[in-house]
PDB file of C-alpha atoms in Angstrom:
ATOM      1  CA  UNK A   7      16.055 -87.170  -6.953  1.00 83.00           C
ATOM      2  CA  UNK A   8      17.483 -88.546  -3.535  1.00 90.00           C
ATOM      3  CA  UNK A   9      16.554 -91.716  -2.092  1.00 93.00           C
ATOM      4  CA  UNK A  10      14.363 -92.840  -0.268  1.00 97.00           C
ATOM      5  CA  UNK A  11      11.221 -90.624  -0.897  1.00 97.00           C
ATOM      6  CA  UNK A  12       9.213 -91.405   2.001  1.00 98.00           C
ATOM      7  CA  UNK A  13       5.813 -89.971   3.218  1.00 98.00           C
ATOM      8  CA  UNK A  14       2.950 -90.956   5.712  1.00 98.00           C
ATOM      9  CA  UNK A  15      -0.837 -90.659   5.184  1.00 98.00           C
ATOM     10  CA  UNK A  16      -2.771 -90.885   8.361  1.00 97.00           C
ATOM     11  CA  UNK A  17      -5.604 -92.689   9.275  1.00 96.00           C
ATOM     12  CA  UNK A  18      -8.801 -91.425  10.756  1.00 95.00           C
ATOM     13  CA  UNK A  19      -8.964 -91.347  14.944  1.00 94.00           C
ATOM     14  CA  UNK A  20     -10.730 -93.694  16.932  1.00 92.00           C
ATOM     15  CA  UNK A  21     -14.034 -95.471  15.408  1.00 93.00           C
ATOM     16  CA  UNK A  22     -13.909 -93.682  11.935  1.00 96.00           C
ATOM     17  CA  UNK A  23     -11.139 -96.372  11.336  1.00 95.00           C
ATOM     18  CA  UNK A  24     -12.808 -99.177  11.305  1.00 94.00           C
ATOM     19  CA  UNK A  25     -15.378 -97.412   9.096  1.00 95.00           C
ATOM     20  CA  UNK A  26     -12.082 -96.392   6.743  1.00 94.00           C
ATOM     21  CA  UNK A  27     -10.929 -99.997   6.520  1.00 94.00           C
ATOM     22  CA  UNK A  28     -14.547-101.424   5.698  1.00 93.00           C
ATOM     23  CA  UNK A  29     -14.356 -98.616   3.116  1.00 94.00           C
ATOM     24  CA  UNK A  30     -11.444 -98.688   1.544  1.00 94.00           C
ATOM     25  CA  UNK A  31     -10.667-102.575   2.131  1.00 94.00           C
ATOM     26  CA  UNK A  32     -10.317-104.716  -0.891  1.00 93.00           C
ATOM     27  CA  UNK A  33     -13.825-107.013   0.355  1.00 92.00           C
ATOM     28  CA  UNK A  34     -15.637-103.989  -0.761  1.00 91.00           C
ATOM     29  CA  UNK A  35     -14.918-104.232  -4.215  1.00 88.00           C
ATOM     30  CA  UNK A  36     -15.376-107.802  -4.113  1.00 87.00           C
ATOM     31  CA  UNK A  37     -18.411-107.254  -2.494  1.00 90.00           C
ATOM     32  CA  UNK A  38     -19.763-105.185  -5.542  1.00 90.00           C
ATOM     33  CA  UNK A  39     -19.296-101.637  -4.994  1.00 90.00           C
ATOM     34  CA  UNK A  40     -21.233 -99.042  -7.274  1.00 93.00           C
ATOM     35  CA  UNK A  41     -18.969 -97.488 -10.023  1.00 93.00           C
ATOM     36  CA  UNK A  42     -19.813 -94.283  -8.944  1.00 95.00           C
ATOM     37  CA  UNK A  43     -18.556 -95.039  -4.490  1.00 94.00           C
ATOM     38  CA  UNK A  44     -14.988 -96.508  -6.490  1.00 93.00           C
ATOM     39  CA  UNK A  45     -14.450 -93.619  -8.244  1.00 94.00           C
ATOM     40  CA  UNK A  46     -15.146 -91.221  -5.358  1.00 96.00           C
ATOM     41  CA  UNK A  47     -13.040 -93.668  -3.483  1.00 95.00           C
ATOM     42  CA  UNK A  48     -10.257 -92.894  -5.751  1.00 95.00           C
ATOM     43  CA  UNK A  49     -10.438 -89.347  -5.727  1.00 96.00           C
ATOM     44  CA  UNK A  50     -10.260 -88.573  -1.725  1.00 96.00           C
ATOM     45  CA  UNK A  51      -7.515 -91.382  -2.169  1.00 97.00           C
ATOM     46  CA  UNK A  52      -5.574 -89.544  -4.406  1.00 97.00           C
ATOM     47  CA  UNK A  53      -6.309 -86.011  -2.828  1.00 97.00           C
ATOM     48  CA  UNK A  54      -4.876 -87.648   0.358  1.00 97.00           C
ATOM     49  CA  UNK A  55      -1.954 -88.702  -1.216  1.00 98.00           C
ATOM     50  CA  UNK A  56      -0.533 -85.484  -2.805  1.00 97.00           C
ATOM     51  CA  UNK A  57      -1.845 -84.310   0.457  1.00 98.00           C
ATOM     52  CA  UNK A  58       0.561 -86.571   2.378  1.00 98.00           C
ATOM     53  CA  UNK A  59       3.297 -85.748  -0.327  1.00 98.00           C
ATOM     54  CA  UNK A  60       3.065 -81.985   0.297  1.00 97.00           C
ATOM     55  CA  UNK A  61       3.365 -82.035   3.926  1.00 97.00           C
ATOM     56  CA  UNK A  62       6.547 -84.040   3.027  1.00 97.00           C
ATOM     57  CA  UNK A  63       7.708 -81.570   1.443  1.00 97.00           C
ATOM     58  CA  UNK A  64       8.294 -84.118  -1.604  1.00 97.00           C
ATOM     59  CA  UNK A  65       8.886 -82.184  -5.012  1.00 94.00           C
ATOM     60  CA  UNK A  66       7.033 -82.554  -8.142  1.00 94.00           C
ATOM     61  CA  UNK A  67      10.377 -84.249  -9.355  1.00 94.00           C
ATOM     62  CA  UNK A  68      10.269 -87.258 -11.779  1.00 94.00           C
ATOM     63  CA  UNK A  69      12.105 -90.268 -11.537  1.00 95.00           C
ATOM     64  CA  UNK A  70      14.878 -90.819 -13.706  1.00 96.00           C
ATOM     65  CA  UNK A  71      14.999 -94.683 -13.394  1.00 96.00           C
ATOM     66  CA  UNK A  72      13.235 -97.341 -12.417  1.00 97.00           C
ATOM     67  CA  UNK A  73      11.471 -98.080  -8.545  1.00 98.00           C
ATOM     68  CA  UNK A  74      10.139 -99.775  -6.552  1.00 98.00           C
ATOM     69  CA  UNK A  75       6.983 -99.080  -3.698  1.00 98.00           C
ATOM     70  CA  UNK A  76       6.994-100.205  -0.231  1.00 98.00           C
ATOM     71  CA  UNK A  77       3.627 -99.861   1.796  1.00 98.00           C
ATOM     72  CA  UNK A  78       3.648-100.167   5.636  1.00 98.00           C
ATOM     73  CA  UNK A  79       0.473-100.790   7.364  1.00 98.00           C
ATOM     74  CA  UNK A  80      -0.763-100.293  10.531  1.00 97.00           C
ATOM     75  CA  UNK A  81      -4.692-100.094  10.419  1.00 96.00           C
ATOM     76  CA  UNK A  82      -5.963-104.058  11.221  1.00 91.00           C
ATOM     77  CA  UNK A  83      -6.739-105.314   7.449  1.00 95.00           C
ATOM     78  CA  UNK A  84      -5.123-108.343   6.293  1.00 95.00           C
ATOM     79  CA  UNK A  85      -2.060-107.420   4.488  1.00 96.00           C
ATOM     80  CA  UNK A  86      -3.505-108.382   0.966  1.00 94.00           C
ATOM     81  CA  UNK A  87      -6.485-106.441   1.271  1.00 95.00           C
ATOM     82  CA  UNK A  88      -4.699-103.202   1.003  1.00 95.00           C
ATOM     83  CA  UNK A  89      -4.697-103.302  -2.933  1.00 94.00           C
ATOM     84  CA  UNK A  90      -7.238-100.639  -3.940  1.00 94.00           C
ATOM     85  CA  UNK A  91      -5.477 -97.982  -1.572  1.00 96.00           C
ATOM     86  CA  UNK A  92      -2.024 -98.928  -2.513  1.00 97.00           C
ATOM     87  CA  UNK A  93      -3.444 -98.658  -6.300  1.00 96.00           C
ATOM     88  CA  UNK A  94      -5.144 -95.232  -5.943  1.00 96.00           C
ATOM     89  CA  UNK A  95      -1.711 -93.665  -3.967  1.00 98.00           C
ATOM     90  CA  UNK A  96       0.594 -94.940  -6.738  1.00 98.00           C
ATOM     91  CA  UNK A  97      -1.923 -93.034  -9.083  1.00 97.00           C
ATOM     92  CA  UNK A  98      -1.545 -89.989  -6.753  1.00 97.00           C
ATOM     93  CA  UNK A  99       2.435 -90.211  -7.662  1.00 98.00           C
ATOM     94  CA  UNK A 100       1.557 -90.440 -11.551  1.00 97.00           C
ATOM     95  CA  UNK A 101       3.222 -86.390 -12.486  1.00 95.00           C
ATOM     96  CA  UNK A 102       4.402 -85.956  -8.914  1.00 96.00           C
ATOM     97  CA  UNK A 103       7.299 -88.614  -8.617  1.00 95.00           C
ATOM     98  CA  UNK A 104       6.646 -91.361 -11.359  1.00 97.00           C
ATOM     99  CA  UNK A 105       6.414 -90.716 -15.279  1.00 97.00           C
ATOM    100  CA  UNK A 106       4.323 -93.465 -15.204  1.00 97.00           C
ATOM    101  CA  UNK A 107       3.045 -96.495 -13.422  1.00 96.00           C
ATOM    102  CA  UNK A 108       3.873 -99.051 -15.995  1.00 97.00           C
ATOM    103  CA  UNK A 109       6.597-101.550 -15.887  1.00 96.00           C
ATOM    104  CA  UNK A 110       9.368 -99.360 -17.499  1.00 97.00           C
ATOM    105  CA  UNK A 111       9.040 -96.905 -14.310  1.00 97.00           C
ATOM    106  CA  UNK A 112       7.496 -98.875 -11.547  1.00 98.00           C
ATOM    107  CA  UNK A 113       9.243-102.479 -10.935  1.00 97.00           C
ATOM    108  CA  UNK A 114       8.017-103.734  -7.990  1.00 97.00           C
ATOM    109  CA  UNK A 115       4.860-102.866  -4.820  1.00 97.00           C
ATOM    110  CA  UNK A 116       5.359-104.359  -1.740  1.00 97.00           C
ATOM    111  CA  UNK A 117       3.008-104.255   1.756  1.00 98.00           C
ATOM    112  CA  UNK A 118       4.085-105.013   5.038  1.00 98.00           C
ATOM    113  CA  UNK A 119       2.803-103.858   8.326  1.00 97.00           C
ATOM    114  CA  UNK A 120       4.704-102.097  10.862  1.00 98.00           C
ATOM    115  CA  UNK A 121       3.287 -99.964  14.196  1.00 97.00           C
ATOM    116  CA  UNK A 122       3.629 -96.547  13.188  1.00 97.00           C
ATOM    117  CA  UNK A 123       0.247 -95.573  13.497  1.00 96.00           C
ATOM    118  CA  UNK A 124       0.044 -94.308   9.634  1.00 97.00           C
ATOM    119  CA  UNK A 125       0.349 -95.788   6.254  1.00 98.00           C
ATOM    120  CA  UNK A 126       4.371 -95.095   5.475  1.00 98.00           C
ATOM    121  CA  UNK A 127       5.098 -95.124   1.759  1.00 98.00           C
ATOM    122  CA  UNK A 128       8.405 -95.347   0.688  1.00 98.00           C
ATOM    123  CA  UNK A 129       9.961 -94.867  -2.847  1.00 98.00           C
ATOM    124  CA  UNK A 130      13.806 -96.477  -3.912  1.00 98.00           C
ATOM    125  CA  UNK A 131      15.589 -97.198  -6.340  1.00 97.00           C
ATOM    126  CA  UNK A 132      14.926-100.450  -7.998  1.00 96.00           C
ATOM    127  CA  UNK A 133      17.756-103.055  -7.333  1.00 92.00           C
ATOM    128  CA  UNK A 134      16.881-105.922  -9.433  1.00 84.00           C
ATOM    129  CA  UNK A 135      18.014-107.891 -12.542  1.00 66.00           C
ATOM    130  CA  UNK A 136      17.937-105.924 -15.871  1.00 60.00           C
ATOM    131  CA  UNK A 137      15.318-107.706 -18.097  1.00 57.00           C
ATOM    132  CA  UNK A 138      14.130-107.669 -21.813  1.00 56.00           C
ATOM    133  CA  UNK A 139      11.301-104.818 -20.579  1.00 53.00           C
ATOM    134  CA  UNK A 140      13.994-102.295 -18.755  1.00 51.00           C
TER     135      UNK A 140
END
């Protein structure tokens, strides 16, 4: 596996945006959303993932050590309300790039924003101190 994996989901055009954010946004879920809306959440989430990771070209190729996950947003939410869609993507790489998402496999998420016009995922190595769980 070479370093950085990297791959870009796009956002919808124009108004169906904002509708995207109030969707997806992590208010919703505080705001009570039905069961049945997260879990259909999840799955176009996770269909646009491995969507976004097979116009990348990316391989179904599993890590061999440990990584980290950086987010880059560019869609007007406050950086922490990304959770739920950085969650549901990370689930997308579950079999594609990552073993697993637990702690022996994935170290470390990260979100930042940047003005690329997509959300850019990006996949390294992790670089950090050796604990009692790795």
């Amino acid at each position: 596996m070479i370093f950085p994996i990297v791959f870009e989901i796009s956002y919808p055009a124009g108004k169906a945006k904002v509708a995207w954010n109030k969707r997806f946004g992590l208010n919703a879920y505080y705001a009570g959303k039905h069961y049945q809306q997260r879990k259909q959440d999840a799955e176009e989430l996770h269909w646009m993932a491995v969507a976004a990771m097979r116009r990348a070209r990316i391989r179904k190729d599993l890590a061999r050590e440990p990584v980290e996950v950086r987010f880059f947003w560019d869609d007007g939410l406050d950086v922490d309300n990304h959770a739920v869609i950085g969650k549901a993507v990370v689930d997308a790489m579950k079999g594609y790039i990552l073993p697993d998402d637990n702690r022996r496999w994935l170290k470390k998420v990260s979100h930042a924003f940047w003005d690329g016009g997509k959300i850019r995922v990006e996949i390294w190595p992790w670089e950090g101190k050796k604990g009692k769980h790795d």
